[in-house]
Amino acid sequence: MFKTLLLVSAVAAGGLALYPEWRAAHQPPPQLTIRYKAGSPATAAVAQPWLEVVNTSDKRVRLSDVAMRYYFSGDEASSYAFNCVKAAVGCSNISGETVAPADPTPTADRYLQISFTTGAGSLAPGAKSGAIGLQLYRPDGRKLDQLDDRSFNAADTTFQASRTVTAYLRGAHVWGDEPTGHAGSTGPTGSTGHAAASARDSSVPRPKPAHPRGIVFDDFHYSGPDDPALHAHGWLVRTSPGGPGIHDTWSAAGVSFPAVKTAAGGQVLQLRASTDGTKASTKQAEVQSSGTHFLTGTYAARIYFNDKPTSGRNGDHVNESFYTISPNNSRYSELDNEYMPNGGWGAPGPKLDTTSWYSADTGDRVTHKLVSSLQGWHTMMITAVDGVATYSVDGHKLFSSGGRYFPRQNMSINFNTWFVDLPFTGPRSWDMQVNWFYYKAGKAQSLEDVQKAVKGLYGSGTHYINTAPKH
């Protein structure tokens, strides 16, 4: 009898020991798998995680139902910014935000949450989203130390399944191990841990509609003038020769993207013109669109104009500009906003010149002068629809032009700060800042329409989008 009991006990113990292996072998695959590779070394100016969503379920999955979290440890008390550089589903269909979780750990006191709009489409069983190239950086320009970041792994130089990046489907935790120890469910319904996950953090996004067609938006979340995302999103930092202003002095040195508390989203494009009064020392700054895909519609930008230099003596004839311009003189088109706090070309300031051009060669144009200080933030708008171009500041109409002065050719977008002349010696610098740019193709919108659209884009975590037609 005693021997029989021992035998039964041994069999039972063996069965218990084998149970985890049996359970793992018989569980269905997770509904999603997140693959990761590292795009930057442990210490870098910009973290570059690459992610990929794999539908490992037996059902089609809408990407707008999916959210991913990449966990990291904040360096000091710095703020962080996110950008999408490249995505097979289109960066315009991806939004992101950095979040401080309610239950931080030493290696995960923040996370970058990535979600998708309905425009990203869906994945059939077994399908992949394709590579999603992301950026995470500090607007103060300081480097990141990723060695203590939970989701970073320098050894993953090719895509690997990563359980330190978590995924959520319709708000339910379905992949990866959360820093607090909750593992993503691999059950057939994904029910394990779902209620707990949702209760712990209600910020998991729900499906978002696709962005409207025919718009361009950018709030200039970039790490610097050499950021590959800047070019990928259709912008060029000018270093080429020519005018306006002091010819052949265009430099990337004056282009930066600092954190600014008074700016929506907390970051801006800053354009600095500096000089000591000699051409050799002069640096002018310009950022322009790399394509000429803009014609009719609404152009808007929130801009900070300065009446005084950031450093040095006041008195320069400096020009702080936002304008559109075509590349072909045979059908030349240009719509200008030029703010000159100290005036220029023999006219006193402060003044804003709004000008519509027919020919730069002959100086054929019509213009309007607003003699007033514009120190501070202003929303500058141009609508060009039905043969009439109208300029406004903060919703107040300034001037309209039509006929031969209406744009005839596609144009680029330009922001710059430059000197009309160099009237005195001594070091000084001037800054203009751009919070965001917005364009609605083919339609005139009011200030209220623009503000509502921009607010919605910020609210969805969208830093950049381009759904405008390519003319």
Coordinates of C-alpha atoms in Angstrom, one line a residue:
M1 CA 0.0 0.0 0.0
F2 CA 2.8 2.4 0.9
K3 CA 4.7 1.7 -2.3
T4 CA 1.5 2.3 -4.3
L5 CA 1.1 5.7 -2.7
L6 CA 4.7 6.6 -3.5
L7 CA 4.1 5.7 -7.1
V8 CA 1.0 7.8 -7.4
S9 CA 2.7 10.8 -5.7
A10 CA 5.6 10.6 -8.1
V11 CA 3.4 10.6 -11.1
A12 CA 1.4 13.5 -9.8
A13 CA 4.6 15.5 -9.1
G14 CA 5.9 14.8 -12.6
G15 CA 2.6 16.0 -14.1
L16 CA 2.8 19.2 -12.1
A17 CA 6.4 19.8 -13.2
L18 CA 5.4 19.3 -16.9
Y19 CA 2.3 21.5 -16.7
P20 CA 3.9 24.9 -17.6
E21 CA 5.5 23.3 -20.7
W22 CA 2.2 21.7 -21.7
R23 CA 0.3 24.9 -21.1
A24 CA 2.8 27.0 -23.2
A25 CA 2.7 24.4 -26.0
H26 CA -1.1 24.5 -26.1
Q27 CA -1.8 28.2 -25.8
P28 CA -2.7 30.0 -29.0
P29 CA -0.3 32.8 -30.1
P30 CA -0.8 36.4 -28.9
Q31 CA -3.1 38.6 -30.9
L32 CA -0.3 40.9 -31.7
T33 CA 3.5 40.8 -31.6
I34 CA 5.7 43.9 -31.5
R35 CA 9.1 43.7 -33.2
Y36 CA 11.8 46.2 -32.4
K37 CA 15.3 47.2 -33.5
A38 CA 17.6 49.9 -32.2
G39 CA 18.5 52.7 -34.6
S40 CA 21.0 54.6 -32.4
P41 CA 23.7 53.8 -29.9
A42 CA 23.1 53.9 -26.2
T43 CA 24.3 57.5 -25.9
A44 CA 22.8 59.7 -28.7
A45 CA 21.3 63.1 -29.4
V46 CA 18.2 61.2 -30.7
A47 CA 16.8 57.8 -29.7
Q48 CA 15.7 56.0 -32.8
P49 CA 13.5 53.0 -32.0
W50 CA 12.1 51.1 -34.9
L51 CA 8.9 49.2 -34.3
E52 CA 6.7 46.8 -36.3
V53 CA 3.3 45.4 -35.6
V54 CA 2.6 41.8 -36.5
N55 CA -0.9 40.4 -36.5
T56 CA -0.4 37.0 -34.9
S57 CA -4.1 36.3 -34.4
D58 CA -6.5 34.5 -36.8
K59 CA -8.6 37.6 -37.4
R60 CA -8.1 40.9 -39.3
V61 CA -6.9 43.7 -37.0
R62 CA -7.5 47.4 -37.6
L63 CA -4.4 49.4 -36.8
S64 CA -6.5 52.2 -35.4
D65 CA -7.4 49.8 -32.6
V66 CA -3.7 49.3 -31.8
A67 CA -1.5 51.3 -29.4
M68 CA 2.2 50.6 -28.5
R69 CA 4.3 51.7 -25.6
Y70 CA 8.1 52.1 -25.7
Y71 CA 9.4 52.6 -22.1
F72 CA 12.4 54.7 -21.1
S73 CA 13.9 56.5 -18.1
G74 CA 13.9 60.3 -18.1
D75 CA 17.2 62.0 -17.9
E76 CA 17.0 64.7 -15.2
A77 CA 13.8 66.7 -15.4
S78 CA 13.9 67.1 -19.1
S79 CA 10.9 67.2 -21.4
Y80 CA 10.8 65.0 -24.5
A81 CA 9.6 65.2 -28.0
F82 CA 8.6 62.6 -30.6
N83 CA 8.7 62.4 -34.3
C84 CA 7.9 59.8 -37.0
V85 CA 10.6 59.7 -39.7
K86 CA 9.4 56.8 -41.9
A87 CA 6.4 54.5 -41.9
A88 CA 5.1 52.0 -44.5
V89 CA 1.6 53.1 -43.4
G90 CA 2.5 56.8 -43.7
C91 CA 3.7 59.1 -40.9
S92 CA 0.5 61.1 -41.4
N93 CA -1.4 58.1 -40.0
I94 CA 0.7 57.9 -36.8
S95 CA 0.4 59.9 -33.7
G96 CA 2.5 59.8 -30.5
E97 CA 2.9 61.3 -27.1
T98 CA 5.3 60.9 -24.1
V99 CA 3.6 60.0 -20.9
A100 CA 4.6 59.8 -17.2
P101 CA 2.9 56.7 -15.9
A102 CA 1.1 56.6 -12.6
D103 CA 3.4 53.7 -11.4
P104 CA 6.9 54.4 -12.6
T105 CA 9.9 52.2 -12.2
P106 CA 13.6 53.0 -12.3
T107 CA 13.9 52.0 -15.9
A108 CA 10.5 53.1 -17.0
D109 CA 9.3 56.4 -15.5
R110 CA 8.1 57.5 -19.0
Y111 CA 6.8 55.9 -22.2
L112 CA 6.3 56.9 -25.8
Q113 CA 2.8 55.9 -26.8
I114 CA 2.2 55.3 -30.5
S115 CA -1.2 55.0 -32.1
F116 CA -2.7 55.0 -35.6
T117 CA -5.6 56.7 -37.4
T118 CA -8.1 54.8 -39.5
G119 CA -6.2 55.8 -42.5
A120 CA -3.4 53.3 -41.5
G121 CA -5.7 50.5 -42.7
S122 CA -5.8 46.9 -41.3
L123 CA -3.6 43.8 -41.1
A124 CA -4.7 40.4 -42.3
P125 CA -3.8 37.4 -40.1
G126 CA 0.0 37.0 -40.3
A127 CA 0.5 40.4 -41.9
K128 CA 3.0 43.1 -40.7
S129 CA 2.6 46.8 -40.6
G130 CA 6.1 47.4 -42.0
A131 CA 8.8 49.3 -40.3
I132 CA 8.0 52.4 -38.3
G133 CA 10.9 54.7 -37.8
L134 CA 10.5 56.9 -34.7
Q135 CA 12.5 59.6 -32.9
L136 CA 12.7 60.5 -29.2
Y137 CA 14.8 63.5 -28.2
R138 CA 15.2 66.4 -25.7
P139 CA 14.3 69.8 -27.1
D140 CA 17.1 71.3 -24.9
G141 CA 19.5 69.5 -27.3
R142 CA 21.2 67.4 -24.6
K143 CA 22.0 63.8 -25.3
L144 CA 20.0 60.8 -24.1
D145 CA 21.4 57.9 -22.0
Q146 CA 19.5 54.8 -23.1
L147 CA 21.4 52.2 -21.1
D148 CA 18.8 52.4 -18.3
D149 CA 15.8 52.5 -20.7
R150 CA 13.6 49.5 -20.3
S151 CA 12.7 49.1 -24.0
F152 CA 16.2 49.8 -25.4
N153 CA 18.4 47.0 -26.5
A154 CA 21.6 47.8 -28.4
A155 CA 22.0 44.2 -29.4
D156 CA 18.8 44.3 -31.5
T157 CA 20.2 45.6 -34.7
T158 CA 17.7 43.7 -36.7
F159 CA 14.0 43.3 -36.0
Q160 CA 13.3 41.0 -33.0
A161 CA 10.2 40.3 -31.0
S162 CA 10.4 42.5 -27.9
R163 CA 8.4 41.9 -24.8
T164 CA 9.7 45.2 -23.2
V165 CA 7.5 47.1 -25.7
T166 CA 3.8 46.5 -24.9
A167 CA 0.8 46.5 -27.2
Y168 CA -2.9 47.2 -26.6
L169 CA -5.8 46.2 -28.8
R170 CA -9.0 48.2 -28.3
G171 CA -7.6 49.3 -24.9
A172 CA -6.7 45.8 -23.8
H173 CA -3.1 44.7 -23.0
V174 CA -2.3 41.9 -25.4
W175 CA 1.5 41.9 -25.8
G176 CA 4.7 42.5 -23.8
D177 CA 5.5 42.8 -20.1
E178 CA 4.5 46.0 -18.4
P179 CA 7.1 47.5 -16.1
T180 CA 4.9 46.7 -13.1
G181 CA 5.0 43.0 -13.9
H182 CA 1.7 42.5 -15.9
A183 CA 2.3 40.2 -18.8
G184 CA 0.3 40.6 -22.0
S185 CA -2.3 37.9 -22.5
T186 CA -1.8 35.1 -25.0
G187 CA -5.2 33.6 -24.4
P188 CA -7.8 33.2 -27.2
T189 CA -9.8 36.2 -26.1
G190 CA -7.1 38.2 -24.6
S191 CA -9.0 38.6 -21.4
T192 CA -6.2 38.0 -18.9
G193 CA -5.2 41.3 -17.3
H194 CA -7.5 43.5 -19.4
A195 CA -9.6 44.9 -16.7
A196 CA -6.5 45.6 -14.6
A197 CA -4.7 47.2 -17.5
S198 CA -7.6 49.5 -18.3
A199 CA -8.1 50.4 -14.7
R200 CA -4.4 51.3 -14.2
D201 CA -4.3 53.6 -17.2
S202 CA -7.3 55.0 -19.0
S203 CA -5.0 56.9 -21.5
V204 CA -4.8 53.9 -23.9
P205 CA -6.3 55.6 -27.1
R206 CA -9.4 54.5 -28.8
P207 CA -9.7 54.4 -32.6
K208 CA -9.1 57.8 -34.2
P209 CA -10.6 58.9 -37.5
A210 CA -8.3 59.4 -40.5
H211 CA -7.1 62.9 -40.9
P212 CA -9.0 65.1 -43.3
R213 CA -7.8 65.1 -46.9
G214 CA -6.1 68.2 -48.4
I215 CA -4.3 69.5 -45.3
V216 CA -0.7 70.0 -44.3
F217 CA 0.3 70.6 -40.6
D218 CA 3.6 70.7 -38.9
D219 CA 4.4 71.9 -35.3
F220 CA 8.2 71.6 -35.9
H221 CA 9.0 68.9 -33.4
Y222 CA 12.6 68.3 -34.7
S223 CA 15.9 67.8 -33.0
G224 CA 17.9 70.2 -35.2
P225 CA 18.6 71.4 -38.7
D226 CA 20.1 68.1 -39.7
D227 CA 17.2 66.0 -38.4
P228 CA 16.3 63.5 -41.2
A229 CA 12.6 63.8 -40.2
L230 CA 12.8 67.5 -41.2
H231 CA 13.6 66.6 -44.8
A232 CA 11.3 63.6 -44.8
H233 CA 8.5 65.9 -43.9
G234 CA 9.2 68.2 -46.8
W235 CA 11.4 71.0 -45.4
L236 CA 14.9 72.3 -46.4
V237 CA 17.3 74.4 -44.4
R238 CA 18.7 76.9 -46.8
T239 CA 22.5 77.2 -47.3
S240 CA 22.4 78.1 -51.0
P241 CA 23.7 81.5 -52.2
G242 CA 21.6 84.5 -53.3
G243 CA 19.2 87.0 -51.7
P244 CA 17.2 88.5 -50.3
G245 CA 19.1 90.6 -47.8
I246 CA 22.9 90.2 -47.5
H247 CA 23.6 87.9 -50.4
D248 CA 25.3 84.5 -49.9
T249 CA 25.0 84.5 -46.1
W250 CA 22.4 81.8 -45.6
S251 CA 23.4 79.3 -42.9
A252 CA 22.0 76.4 -41.0
A253 CA 23.6 77.8 -37.8
G254 CA 20.6 80.0 -37.2
V255 CA 18.0 77.2 -37.4
S256 CA 17.0 75.5 -34.2
F257 CA 13.9 73.9 -32.5
P258 CA 14.0 75.0 -28.9
A259 CA 11.4 74.3 -26.2
V260 CA 9.2 77.4 -25.5
K261 CA 6.6 77.4 -22.7
T262 CA 4.3 79.9 -24.5
A263 CA 4.1 77.8 -27.6
A264 CA 1.4 75.2 -28.2
G265 CA 3.0 71.8 -28.0
G266 CA 6.0 73.4 -26.2
Q267 CA 8.4 73.6 -29.2
V268 CA 9.1 76.0 -32.1
L269 CA 11.1 76.6 -35.2
Q270 CA 13.5 79.4 -34.4
L271 CA 15.2 81.4 -37.2
R272 CA 18.1 83.6 -36.0
A273 CA 19.9 86.2 -38.1
S274 CA 23.2 87.4 -36.6
T275 CA 26.0 89.8 -37.6
D276 CA 28.7 92.1 -36.3
G277 CA 28.0 94.5 -39.1
T278 CA 30.2 92.9 -41.7
K279 CA 29.2 90.5 -44.5
A280 CA 31.8 88.0 -43.4
S281 CA 30.2 87.6 -40.0
T282 CA 26.5 87.7 -41.2
K283 CA 24.3 84.6 -41.0
Q284 CA 20.7 84.7 -42.2
A285 CA 18.3 81.8 -41.6
E286 CA 15.6 80.2 -43.8
V287 CA 13.5 77.1 -43.8
Q288 CA 11.5 76.4 -46.9
S289 CA 9.4 73.6 -48.3
S290 CA 11.3 71.2 -50.5
G291 CA 8.5 71.0 -53.0
T292 CA 6.2 73.5 -54.7
H293 CA 2.9 71.7 -54.0
F294 CA 1.0 74.7 -52.8
L295 CA -1.4 76.9 -54.8
T296 CA -5.0 77.8 -53.9
G297 CA -6.3 77.4 -50.4
T298 CA -5.6 78.7 -46.8
Y299 CA -2.1 79.3 -45.5
A300 CA -1.7 79.9 -41.8
A301 CA 1.2 80.1 -39.3
R302 CA 1.5 81.1 -35.7
I303 CA 4.6 83.3 -35.5
Y304 CA 6.4 85.2 -32.8
F305 CA 7.7 88.5 -34.1
N306 CA 10.4 90.5 -32.2
D307 CA 10.7 94.2 -32.0
K308 CA 14.1 94.0 -30.3
P309 CA 17.2 91.9 -30.9
T310 CA 17.8 88.9 -28.7
S311 CA 21.3 90.3 -28.1
G312 CA 23.2 93.4 -29.0
R313 CA 22.2 96.9 -30.0
N314 CA 18.8 97.7 -31.6
G315 CA 18.4 99.5 -34.9
D316 CA 18.8 96.9 -37.6
H317 CA 16.5 96.9 -40.7
V318 CA 15.7 93.3 -40.1
N319 CA 13.0 91.4 -41.9
E320 CA 11.0 88.6 -40.3
S321 CA 9.1 86.8 -43.1
F322 CA 6.4 84.2 -44.0
Y323 CA 5.7 83.9 -47.7
T324 CA 4.9 81.7 -50.7
I325 CA 6.9 81.9 -53.9
S326 CA 7.1 80.1 -57.3
P327 CA 10.3 79.0 -59.0
N328 CA 9.4 80.0 -62.5
N329 CA 9.7 83.7 -63.6
S330 CA 7.5 83.1 -66.7
R331 CA 4.5 82.6 -64.5
Y332 CA 5.9 84.2 -61.3
S333 CA 3.7 84.0 -58.2
E334 CA 4.5 85.3 -54.7
L335 CA 2.4 86.2 -51.6
D336 CA 4.4 88.0 -48.9
N337 CA 4.2 88.8 -45.2
E338 CA 7.3 90.8 -44.2
Y339 CA 7.5 92.3 -40.7
M340 CA 10.2 95.0 -40.2
P341 CA 10.2 96.3 -36.6
N342 CA 12.7 99.1 -37.5
G343 CA 11.5 99.6 -41.0
G344 CA 13.5 99.3 -44.2
W345 CA 14.0 100.7 -47.7
G346 CA 13.6 104.2 -46.5
A347 CA 10.3 103.6 -44.7
P348 CA 10.0 103.7 -40.9
G349 CA 8.8 100.9 -38.7
P350 CA 7.4 99.0 -37.1
K351 CA 5.5 97.8 -40.2
L352 CA 4.1 94.7 -41.9
D353 CA 4.2 94.7 -45.7
T354 CA 1.7 92.3 -47.3
T355 CA 2.5 92.1 -51.0
S356 CA 1.2 90.1 -54.0
W357 CA 3.6 89.9 -56.9
Y358 CA 3.1 89.5 -60.7
S359 CA 6.8 90.0 -61.7
A360 CA 9.9 90.2 -59.5
D361 CA 12.0 91.3 -62.5
T362 CA 10.0 94.4 -63.2
G363 CA 8.8 95.0 -59.6
D364 CA 5.1 94.6 -60.7
R365 CA 3.2 94.1 -57.4
V366 CA 0.5 95.5 -55.2
T367 CA 1.2 96.0 -51.5
H368 CA -0.4 97.2 -48.2
K369 CA 1.4 98.5 -45.2
L370 CA 0.2 98.0 -41.6
V371 CA 2.1 100.5 -39.5
S372 CA 1.9 98.9 -36.0
S373 CA 4.0 96.8 -33.6
L374 CA 3.4 93.1 -33.9
Q375 CA 5.7 92.1 -31.0
G376 CA 4.6 88.7 -29.7
W377 CA 2.5 85.8 -31.0
H378 CA 0.2 86.3 -34.0
T379 CA -1.7 84.0 -36.4
M380 CA -0.8 85.1 -39.9
M381 CA -3.1 83.9 -42.7
I382 CA -3.4 84.1 -46.5
T383 CA -6.4 82.7 -48.3
A384 CA -6.1 82.4 -52.1
V385 CA -9.4 81.2 -53.6
D386 CA -11.6 82.1 -56.5
G387 CA -9.1 84.6 -57.9
V388 CA -8.7 86.6 -54.7
A389 CA -5.8 86.6 -52.2
T390 CA -6.6 88.0 -48.8
Y391 CA -4.2 88.7 -46.0
S392 CA -5.1 88.8 -42.3
V393 CA -3.5 89.0 -38.8
D394 CA -5.3 87.3 -35.9
G395 CA -8.5 87.2 -38.0
H396 CA -8.4 90.9 -38.9
K397 CA -8.4 91.5 -42.7
L398 CA -5.6 93.6 -44.0
F399 CA -5.7 93.5 -47.8
S400 CA -6.9 91.7 -50.8
S401 CA -5.5 91.4 -54.3
G402 CA -6.8 89.7 -57.5
G403 CA -6.5 89.7 -61.3
R404 CA -2.9 89.5 -62.5
Y405 CA -1.7 89.5 -58.8
F406 CA -3.4 86.1 -58.1
P407 CA -1.0 83.1 -58.0
R408 CA -0.6 81.5 -61.4
Q409 CA 1.9 78.7 -60.5
N410 CA 2.5 76.3 -57.6
M411 CA 4.6 77.8 -54.8
S412 CA 6.8 76.8 -51.9
I413 CA 6.4 77.8 -48.3
N414 CA 9.2 80.0 -46.8
F415 CA 10.1 81.3 -43.3
N416 CA 13.1 83.5 -42.9
T417 CA 14.9 86.1 -40.9
W418 CA 17.3 88.4 -42.8
F419 CA 18.9 91.9 -42.9
V420 CA 17.9 94.5 -45.4
D421 CA 21.3 96.1 -44.9
L422 CA 24.0 96.5 -42.3
P423 CA 23.8 100.1 -41.0
F424 CA 26.3 99.8 -38.1
T425 CA 29.0 97.6 -36.5
G426 CA 28.8 95.5 -33.3
P427 CA 27.5 92.0 -32.6
R428 CA 23.8 91.4 -32.4
S429 CA 21.2 88.7 -33.2
W430 CA 17.5 88.6 -34.0
D431 CA 15.0 85.7 -33.6
M432 CA 11.7 84.9 -35.2
Q433 CA 9.8 81.8 -34.0
V434 CA 7.2 79.7 -35.8
N435 CA 4.9 77.6 -33.6
W436 CA 3.1 75.7 -36.3
F437 CA 2.2 75.8 -40.0
Y438 CA -1.2 74.8 -41.5
Y439 CA -2.5 74.6 -45.1
K440 CA -5.9 73.6 -46.4
A441 CA -5.8 73.0 -50.1
G442 CA -8.4 74.7 -52.4
K443 CA -10.6 76.2 -49.6
A444 CA -10.8 79.5 -47.8
Q445 CA -11.1 79.0 -44.0
S446 CA -11.7 81.5 -41.2
L447 CA -9.4 81.9 -38.2
E448 CA -11.9 79.9 -36.2
D449 CA -11.8 77.1 -38.7
V450 CA -8.0 77.0 -38.6
Q451 CA -7.8 77.1 -34.8
K452 CA -10.4 74.3 -34.5
A453 CA -8.4 72.2 -36.9
V454 CA -5.1 72.8 -35.2
K455 CA -6.5 72.2 -31.8
G456 CA -7.8 68.8 -33.0
L457 CA -4.4 67.9 -34.4
Y458 CA -2.7 68.7 -31.2
G459 CA -5.3 66.8 -29.3
S460 CA -4.7 63.7 -31.3
G461 CA -1.0 63.8 -30.7
T462 CA -0.2 64.7 -34.3
H463 CA 3.0 66.7 -34.9
Y464 CA 3.0 66.3 -38.7
I465 CA 0.5 65.4 -41.4
N466 CA 0.4 65.9 -45.2
T467 CA -2.7 64.7 -47.0
A468 CA -2.7 67.5 -49.6
P469 CA -2.7 66.6 -53.3
K470 CA 0.6 66.8 -55.2
H471 CA 0.0 69.3 -58.0

